Coordinates of C-alpha atoms and ligand atoms in Angstrom, one line a residue:
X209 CA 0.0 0.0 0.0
X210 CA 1.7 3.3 -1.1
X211 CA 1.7 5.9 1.8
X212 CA 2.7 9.5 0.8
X213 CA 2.8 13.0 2.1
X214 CA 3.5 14.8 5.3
X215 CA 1.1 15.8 7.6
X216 CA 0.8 18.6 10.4
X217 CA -2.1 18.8 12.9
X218 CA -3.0 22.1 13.6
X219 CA -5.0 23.0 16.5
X220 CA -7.3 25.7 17.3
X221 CA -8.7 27.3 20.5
X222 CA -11.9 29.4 20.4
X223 CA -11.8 29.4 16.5
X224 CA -7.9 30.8 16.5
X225 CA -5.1 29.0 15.4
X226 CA -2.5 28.2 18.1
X227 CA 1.0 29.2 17.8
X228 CA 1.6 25.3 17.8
X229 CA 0.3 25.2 14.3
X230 CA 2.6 27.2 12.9
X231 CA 5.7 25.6 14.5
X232 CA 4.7 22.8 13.1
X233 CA 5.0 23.7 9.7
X234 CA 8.5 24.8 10.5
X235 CA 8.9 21.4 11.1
X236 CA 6.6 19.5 8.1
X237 CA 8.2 21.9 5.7
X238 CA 11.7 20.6 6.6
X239 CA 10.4 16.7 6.4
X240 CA 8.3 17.4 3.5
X241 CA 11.3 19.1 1.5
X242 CA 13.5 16.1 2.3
X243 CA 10.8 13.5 1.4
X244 CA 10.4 15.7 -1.8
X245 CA 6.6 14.9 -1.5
X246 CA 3.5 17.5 -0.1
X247 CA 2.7 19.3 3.2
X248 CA -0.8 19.0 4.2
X249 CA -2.3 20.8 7.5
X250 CA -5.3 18.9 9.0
X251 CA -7.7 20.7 11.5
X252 CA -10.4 20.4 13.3
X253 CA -13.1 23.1 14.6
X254 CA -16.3 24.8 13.7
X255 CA -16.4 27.7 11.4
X256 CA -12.7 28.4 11.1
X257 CA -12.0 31.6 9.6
X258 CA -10.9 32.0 6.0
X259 CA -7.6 33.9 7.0
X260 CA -6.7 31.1 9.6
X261 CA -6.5 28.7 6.9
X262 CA -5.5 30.5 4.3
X263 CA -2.5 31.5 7.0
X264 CA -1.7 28.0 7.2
X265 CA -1.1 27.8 3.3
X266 CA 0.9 31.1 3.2
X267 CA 3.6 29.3 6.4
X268 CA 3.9 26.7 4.1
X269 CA 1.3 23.8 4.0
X270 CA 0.0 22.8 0.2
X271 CA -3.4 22.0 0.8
X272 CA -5.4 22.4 4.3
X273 CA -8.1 19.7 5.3
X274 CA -11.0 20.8 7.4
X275 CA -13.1 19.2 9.1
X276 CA -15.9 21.0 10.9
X277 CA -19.1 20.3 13.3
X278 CA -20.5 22.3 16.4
X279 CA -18.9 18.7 18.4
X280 CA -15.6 19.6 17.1
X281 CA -15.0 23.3 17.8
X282 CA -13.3 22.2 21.0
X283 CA -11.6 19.3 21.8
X284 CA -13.0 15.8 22.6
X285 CA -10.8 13.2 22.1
X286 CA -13.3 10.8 20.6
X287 CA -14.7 12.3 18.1
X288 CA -11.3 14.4 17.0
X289 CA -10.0 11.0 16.9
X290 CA -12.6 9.5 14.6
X291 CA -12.2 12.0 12.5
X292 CA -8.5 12.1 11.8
X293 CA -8.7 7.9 11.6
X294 CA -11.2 8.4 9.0
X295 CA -8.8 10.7 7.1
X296 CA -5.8 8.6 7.3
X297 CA -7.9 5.9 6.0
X298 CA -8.3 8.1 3.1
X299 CA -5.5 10.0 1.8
X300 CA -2.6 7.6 3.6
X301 CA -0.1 10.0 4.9
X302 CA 3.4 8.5 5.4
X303 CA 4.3 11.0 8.0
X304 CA 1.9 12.4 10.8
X305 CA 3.2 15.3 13.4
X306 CA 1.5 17.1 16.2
X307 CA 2.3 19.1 19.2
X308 CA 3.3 17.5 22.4
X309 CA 0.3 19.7 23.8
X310 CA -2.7 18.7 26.3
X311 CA -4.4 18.1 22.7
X312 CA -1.8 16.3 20.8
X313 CA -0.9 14.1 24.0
X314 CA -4.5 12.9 24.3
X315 CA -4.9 12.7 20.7
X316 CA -2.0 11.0 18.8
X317 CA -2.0 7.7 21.3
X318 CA -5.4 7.2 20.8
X319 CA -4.7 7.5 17.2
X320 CA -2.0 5.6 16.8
X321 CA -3.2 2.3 18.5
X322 CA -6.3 2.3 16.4
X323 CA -4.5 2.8 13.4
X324 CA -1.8 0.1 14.6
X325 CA 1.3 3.1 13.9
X326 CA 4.3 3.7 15.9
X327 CA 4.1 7.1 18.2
X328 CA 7.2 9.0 19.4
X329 CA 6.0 11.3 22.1
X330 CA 7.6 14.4 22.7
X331 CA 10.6 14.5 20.6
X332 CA 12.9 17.3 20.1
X333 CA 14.4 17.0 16.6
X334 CA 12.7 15.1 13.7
X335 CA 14.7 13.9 10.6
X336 CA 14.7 11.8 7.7
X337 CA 17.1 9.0 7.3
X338 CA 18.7 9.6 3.8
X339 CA 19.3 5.9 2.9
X340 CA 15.5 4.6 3.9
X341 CA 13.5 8.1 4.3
X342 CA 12.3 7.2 7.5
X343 CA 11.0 9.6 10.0
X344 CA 14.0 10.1 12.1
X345 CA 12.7 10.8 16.2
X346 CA 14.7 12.2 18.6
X347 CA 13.7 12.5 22.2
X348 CA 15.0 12.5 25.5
X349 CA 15.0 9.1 27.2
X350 CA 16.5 7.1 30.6
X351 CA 15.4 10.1 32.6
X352 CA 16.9 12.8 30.5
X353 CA 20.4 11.5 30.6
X354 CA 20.4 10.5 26.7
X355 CA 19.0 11.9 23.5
X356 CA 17.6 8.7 21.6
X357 CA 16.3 8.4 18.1
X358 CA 13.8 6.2 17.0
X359 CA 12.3 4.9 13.9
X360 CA 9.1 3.1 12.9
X361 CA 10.6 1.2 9.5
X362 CA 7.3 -1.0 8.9
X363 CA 4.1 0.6 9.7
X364 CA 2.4 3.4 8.3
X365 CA 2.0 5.9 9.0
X366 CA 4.8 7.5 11.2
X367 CA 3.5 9.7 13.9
X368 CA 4.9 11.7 16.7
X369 CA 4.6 14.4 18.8
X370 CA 6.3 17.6 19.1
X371 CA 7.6 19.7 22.3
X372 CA 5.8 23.4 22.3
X373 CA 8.4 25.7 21.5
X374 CA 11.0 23.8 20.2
X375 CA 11.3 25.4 17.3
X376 CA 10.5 28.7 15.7
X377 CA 6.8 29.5 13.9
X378 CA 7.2 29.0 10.3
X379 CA 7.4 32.8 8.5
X380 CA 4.9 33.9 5.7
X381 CA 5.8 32.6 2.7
X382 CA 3.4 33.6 0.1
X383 CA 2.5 30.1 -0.8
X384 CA -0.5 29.3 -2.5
X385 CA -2.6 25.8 -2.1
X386 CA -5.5 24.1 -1.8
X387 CA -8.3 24.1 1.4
X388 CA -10.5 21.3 1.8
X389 CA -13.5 21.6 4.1
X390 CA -15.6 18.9 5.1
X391 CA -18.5 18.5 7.6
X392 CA -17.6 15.7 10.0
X393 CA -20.3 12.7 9.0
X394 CA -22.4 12.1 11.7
X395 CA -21.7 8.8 13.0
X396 CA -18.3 9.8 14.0
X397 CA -18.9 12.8 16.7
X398 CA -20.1 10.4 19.4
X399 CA -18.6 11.1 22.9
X400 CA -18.8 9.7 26.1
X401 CA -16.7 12.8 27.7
X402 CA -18.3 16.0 28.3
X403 CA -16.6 19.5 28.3
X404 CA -17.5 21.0 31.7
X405 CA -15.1 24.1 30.9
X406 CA -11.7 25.4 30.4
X407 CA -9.8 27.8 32.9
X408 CA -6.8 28.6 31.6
X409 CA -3.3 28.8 33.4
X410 CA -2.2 32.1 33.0
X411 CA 1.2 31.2 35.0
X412 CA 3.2 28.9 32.7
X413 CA 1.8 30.9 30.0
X414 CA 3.5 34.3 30.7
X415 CA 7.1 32.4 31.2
X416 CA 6.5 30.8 27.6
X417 CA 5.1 33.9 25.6
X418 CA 7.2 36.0 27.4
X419 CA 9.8 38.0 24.6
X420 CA 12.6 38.1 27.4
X421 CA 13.0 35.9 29.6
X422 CA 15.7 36.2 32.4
X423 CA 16.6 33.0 34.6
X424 CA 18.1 32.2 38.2
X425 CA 21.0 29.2 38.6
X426 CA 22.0 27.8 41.8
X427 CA 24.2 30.8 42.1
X428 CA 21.9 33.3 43.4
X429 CA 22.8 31.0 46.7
X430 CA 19.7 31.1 48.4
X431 CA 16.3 32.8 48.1
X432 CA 16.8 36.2 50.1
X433 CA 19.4 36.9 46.8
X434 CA 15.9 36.3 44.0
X435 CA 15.3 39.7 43.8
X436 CA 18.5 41.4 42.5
X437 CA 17.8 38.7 39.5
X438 CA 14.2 39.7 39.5
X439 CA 15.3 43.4 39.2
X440 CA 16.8 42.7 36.3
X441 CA 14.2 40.8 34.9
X442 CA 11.6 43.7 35.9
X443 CA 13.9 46.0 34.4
X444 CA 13.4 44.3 30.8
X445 CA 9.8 43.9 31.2
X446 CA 11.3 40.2 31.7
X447 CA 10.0 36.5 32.7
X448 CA 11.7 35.3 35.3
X449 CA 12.6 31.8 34.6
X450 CA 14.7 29.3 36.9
X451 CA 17.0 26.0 36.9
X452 CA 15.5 22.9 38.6
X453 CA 18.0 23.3 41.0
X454 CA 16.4 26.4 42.1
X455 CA 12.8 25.0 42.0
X456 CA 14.1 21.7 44.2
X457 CA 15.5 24.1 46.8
X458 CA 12.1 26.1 46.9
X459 CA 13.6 29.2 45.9
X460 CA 11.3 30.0 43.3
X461 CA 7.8 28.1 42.1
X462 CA 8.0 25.0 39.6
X463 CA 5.5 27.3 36.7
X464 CA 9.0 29.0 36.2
X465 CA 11.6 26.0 35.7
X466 CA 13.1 26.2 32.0
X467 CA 14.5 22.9 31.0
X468 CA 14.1 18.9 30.4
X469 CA 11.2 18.4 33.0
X470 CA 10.5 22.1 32.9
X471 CA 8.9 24.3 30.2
X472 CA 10.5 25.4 26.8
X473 CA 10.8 28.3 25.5
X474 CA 12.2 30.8 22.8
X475 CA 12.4 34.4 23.5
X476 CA 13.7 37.0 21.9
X477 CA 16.3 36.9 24.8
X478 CA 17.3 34.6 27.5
X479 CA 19.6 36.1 30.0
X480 CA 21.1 33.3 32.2
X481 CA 22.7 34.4 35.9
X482 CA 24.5 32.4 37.8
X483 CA 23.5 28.8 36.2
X484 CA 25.8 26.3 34.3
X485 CA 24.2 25.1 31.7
X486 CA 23.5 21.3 32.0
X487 CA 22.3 19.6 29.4
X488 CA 18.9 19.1 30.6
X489 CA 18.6 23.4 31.1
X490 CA 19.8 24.2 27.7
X491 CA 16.9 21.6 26.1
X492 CA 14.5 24.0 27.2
X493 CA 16.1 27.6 26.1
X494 CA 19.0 27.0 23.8
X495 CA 16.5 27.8 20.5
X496 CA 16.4 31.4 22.2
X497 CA 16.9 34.2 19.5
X498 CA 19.6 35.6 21.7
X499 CA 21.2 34.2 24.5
X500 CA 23.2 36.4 27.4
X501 CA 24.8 35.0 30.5
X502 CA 26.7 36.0 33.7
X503 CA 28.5 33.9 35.2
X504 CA 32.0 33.6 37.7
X505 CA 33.1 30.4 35.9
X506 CA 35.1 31.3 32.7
X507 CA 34.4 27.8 31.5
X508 CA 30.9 26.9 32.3
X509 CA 28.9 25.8 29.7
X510 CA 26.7 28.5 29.0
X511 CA 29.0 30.5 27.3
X512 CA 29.4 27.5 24.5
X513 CA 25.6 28.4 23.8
X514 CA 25.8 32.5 24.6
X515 CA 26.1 35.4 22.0
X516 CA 27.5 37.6 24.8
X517 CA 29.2 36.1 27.8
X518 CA 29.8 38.2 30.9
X519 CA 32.7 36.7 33.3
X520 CA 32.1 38.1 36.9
X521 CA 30.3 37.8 40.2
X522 CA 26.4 38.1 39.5
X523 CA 26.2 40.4 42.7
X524 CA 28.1 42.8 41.2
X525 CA 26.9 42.9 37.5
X526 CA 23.4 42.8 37.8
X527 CA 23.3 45.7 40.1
X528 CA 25.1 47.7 37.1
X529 CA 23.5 46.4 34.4
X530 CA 19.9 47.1 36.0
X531 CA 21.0 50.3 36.5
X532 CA 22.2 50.7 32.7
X533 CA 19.1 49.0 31.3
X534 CA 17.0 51.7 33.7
X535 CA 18.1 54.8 32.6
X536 CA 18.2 53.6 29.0
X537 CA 14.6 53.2 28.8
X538 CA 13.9 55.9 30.7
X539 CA 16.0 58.1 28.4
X540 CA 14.3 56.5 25.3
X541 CA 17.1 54.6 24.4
X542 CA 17.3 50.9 23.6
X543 CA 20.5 49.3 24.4
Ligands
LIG807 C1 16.0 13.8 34.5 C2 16.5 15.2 34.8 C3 15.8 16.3 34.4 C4 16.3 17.6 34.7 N1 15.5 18.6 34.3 C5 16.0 19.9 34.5 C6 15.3 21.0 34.0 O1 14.2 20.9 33.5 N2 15.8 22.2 34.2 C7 17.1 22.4 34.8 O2 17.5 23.5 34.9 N3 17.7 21.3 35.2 C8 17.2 20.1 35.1 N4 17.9 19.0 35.6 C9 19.1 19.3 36.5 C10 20.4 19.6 35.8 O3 21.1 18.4 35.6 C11 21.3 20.5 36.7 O4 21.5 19.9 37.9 C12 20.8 21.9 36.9 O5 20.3 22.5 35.6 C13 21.9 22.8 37.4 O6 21.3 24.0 37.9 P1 22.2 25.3 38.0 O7 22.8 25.6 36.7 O8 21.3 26.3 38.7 O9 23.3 24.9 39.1 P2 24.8 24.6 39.0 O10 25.1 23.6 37.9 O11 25.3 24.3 40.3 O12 25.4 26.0 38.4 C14 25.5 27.1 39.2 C15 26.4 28.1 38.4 O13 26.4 29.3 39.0 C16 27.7 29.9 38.9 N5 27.9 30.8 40.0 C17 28.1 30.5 41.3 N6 28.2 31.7 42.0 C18 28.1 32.7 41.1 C19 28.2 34.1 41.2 N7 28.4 34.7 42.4 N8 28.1 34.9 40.1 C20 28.0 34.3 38.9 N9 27.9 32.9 38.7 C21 28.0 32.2 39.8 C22 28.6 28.7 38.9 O14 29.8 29.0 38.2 C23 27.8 27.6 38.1 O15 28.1 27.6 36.8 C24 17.5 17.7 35.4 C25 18.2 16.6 35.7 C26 17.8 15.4 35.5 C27 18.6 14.2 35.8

C-alpha cells in the first residue's frame, strides 16, 4: 500500500489557530522538502475563519483539510479521533506530526493504537534518514540523561509528537494551495466525555510567551538573593525563569523551571545568571533568539551556547546592568 505525504495537525482554541500550528510547519516543511513529496495541515473546529486557513497555506502547508461540526469546535478526544482515523484511512499519509500539547498528547495515542502506527512522544528534533527516508525521532530518554532516536521502518503511518516551543513558527511565505473543508459525517462525533469548561493557566503561560525571559541558577545561593535577579528581569519587562535546582530548593515556584522536566521556550532573549548550563537546562532555552549569560566560571557551559558572555560575580553585574538598562529606557534609548 503506497503511503505518501506529510502531515501537520493544527490545532485551534476558540476558533484561533495556536501558535503550535505554525511551528509545526517549520517542522513539516523541513520533512516534507527532504521526502520531496507534499505538506498537508489537518484541523479540526467549527467555522474556522478564512484567514486562519489561508494562513496556514501562506507558512507553508500545500493544501489544508478541514473538518468542521459544532462537536468539534473544542476538543473531545473521541470524536477528533474518529475524525483524523477516517482521514488517514483516506488520503494515507506516510508522515503524521502534532504538538506534544494537552491536545496532541490525548490525541495521537489514541490514534495511533487504532490505526496500529508507531508514536514517538515528545521529541525534540525530527529527521529523515537519507538511505530509507524514515522519520528520524529524537527524544530525550533514561530520565533525560540520553538523546535517543527512534524509527518506525514497517508501519504506516509515522507519527509523533512535538515539544511546544522547540522550534520557531514558520514565516509567511506567500504560498499558494488548496483548502479542503468537510462536515464531519455524523456517525463519528459520538462522545462519552463531556466539556464542563476550560480555565486557563495564565502562570506557565507568561514564562512561555514572554519576549525576554531572564533565569536564576544555583548561584543566586539562596532565596533572600531572587530579587537582585528579578530586578533585572523587571527592568526588561522580563520572565523570570529558573534552573531545577532552584525549583528543588524552593527558591522559586516550579510554573517558572526552564529545562528537560520544565517548560521550553524561545524568546527573543534569554539572560542566564549564575546557572551552568546542563544539558537538561539548555533543552529547554538553547532555540532562544539571543542568549546572554553572567556567570563567575570562565568555562561553564553556558558560554558555549551564549552570543554575549559576561565573566564576573552576578552580585556585582546585575546591580550595574539594572541600572544601565533603567536609565536607557527611561531616556528613550534601547540598548
Ligand atoms: C532527568 C533530569 C531532568 C532535569 N531537568 C532539568 C530541567 O528541566 N531544568 C534544569 O535547569 N535542570 C534540570 N535538571 C538538573 C540539571 O542536571 C542541573 O543539575 C541543573 O540544571 C543545574 O542547575 P544550576 O545551573 O542552577 O546549578 P549549577 O550547575 O550548580 O550551576 C551554578 C552556576 O552558578 C555559577 N555561579 C556561582 N556563583 C556565582 C556568582 N556569584 N556569580 C555568577 N555565577 C555564579 C557557577 O559557576 C555555576 O556555573 C534535570 C536533571 C535530570 C537528571
Amino acid at each position: 500500500m503506497k503511503y505518501e505525504g506529510v502531515w501537520i495537525l493544527a490545532e485551534q482554541s476558540g476558533g484561533r489557530l495556536q501558535r503550535i500550528s505554525h511551528e509545526l510547519l517549520t517542522r513539516g516543511s523541513e520533512l516534507a522538502s527532504k521526502r520531496r513529496t507534499d505538506l498537508t495541515a489537518v484541523i479540526f473546529g467549527n467555522n474556522i475563519p478564512d484567514e486562519d486557513l489561508e494562513e496556514l497555506i501562506d507558512r507553508g502547508a500545500d493544501r489544508v483539510l478541514v473538518t468542521e461540526a459544532p462537536q468539534l469546535e473544542h476538543f473531545l478526544v473521541e470524536p477528533y479521533a474518529a475524525c483524523m482515523l477516517r482521514l488517514l484511512e483516506e488520503f494515507k499519509p506516510e508522515i503524521v506530526i502534532a504538538g506534544a500539547t494537552s491536545t496532541g498528547r490525548t490525541l495521537m495515542p489514541y490514534v495511533a493504537v487504532k490505526a496500529r502506527a508507531g508514536l514517538t512522544a515528545d521529541c525534540t528534533e525530527l529527521d529523515i534518514e537519507p538511505d530509507t527516508g524514515n522519520l528520524l525521532q529524537t527524544r530525550p530518554a533514561i530520565g533525560g540523561n540520553i538523546l535517543a532516536t527512534i524509527k518506525t521502518p514497517t508501519h504506516r503511518p509515522q507519527m509523533a509528537t512535538v515539544r511546544p516551543r522547540s522550534t520557531h513558527p514558520a514565516a509567511r511565505c506567500g504560498k499558494k494551495g488548496q483548502i479542503i473543508r468537510r462536515s464531519a459525517p455524523k456517525e463519528l462525533l459520538a462522545s462519552r466525555i463531556q466539556r464542563a469548561g476550560f480555565i486557563p493557566n495564565t502562570d506557565t503561560h507568561t514564562l512561555q510567551d514572554a519576549d525576554v525571559v531572564v533565569s536564576a541558577g544555583r548561584g543566586i545561593k539562596k532565596a533572600e538573593n531572587l530579587p537582585v535577579v528579578q530586578a533585572l528581569a523587571d527592568s526588561l519587562d522580563a520572565a523570570l525563569g529558573a534552573t531545577r535546582d532552584v525549583v528543588d530548593r524552593g527558591w522559586v515556584s516550579y510554573p517558572h523551571q526552564v529545562g528537560l522536566s520544565g517548560k521550553t521556550v524561545t524568546p527573543g532573549l534569554y539572560v542566564a545568571v549564575g546557572l551552568s548550563g546542563s544539558i537538561q537546562h539548555l533543552a529547554g532555552m538553547q532555540t532562544s533568539e539571543h542568549i546572554i549569560a553572567v556567570n563567575n566560571d570562565p568555562d561553564a557551559q553556558i558560554f558555549r551556547v551564549s552570543e554575549l558572555g559576561i565573566v564576573g560575580d552576578l552580585f556585582e553585574v546585575l546591580p550595574v546592568l539594572t541600572d544601565k538598562i533603567r536609565q536607557a529606557r527611561a531616556g528613550g534609548k534601547k540598548e
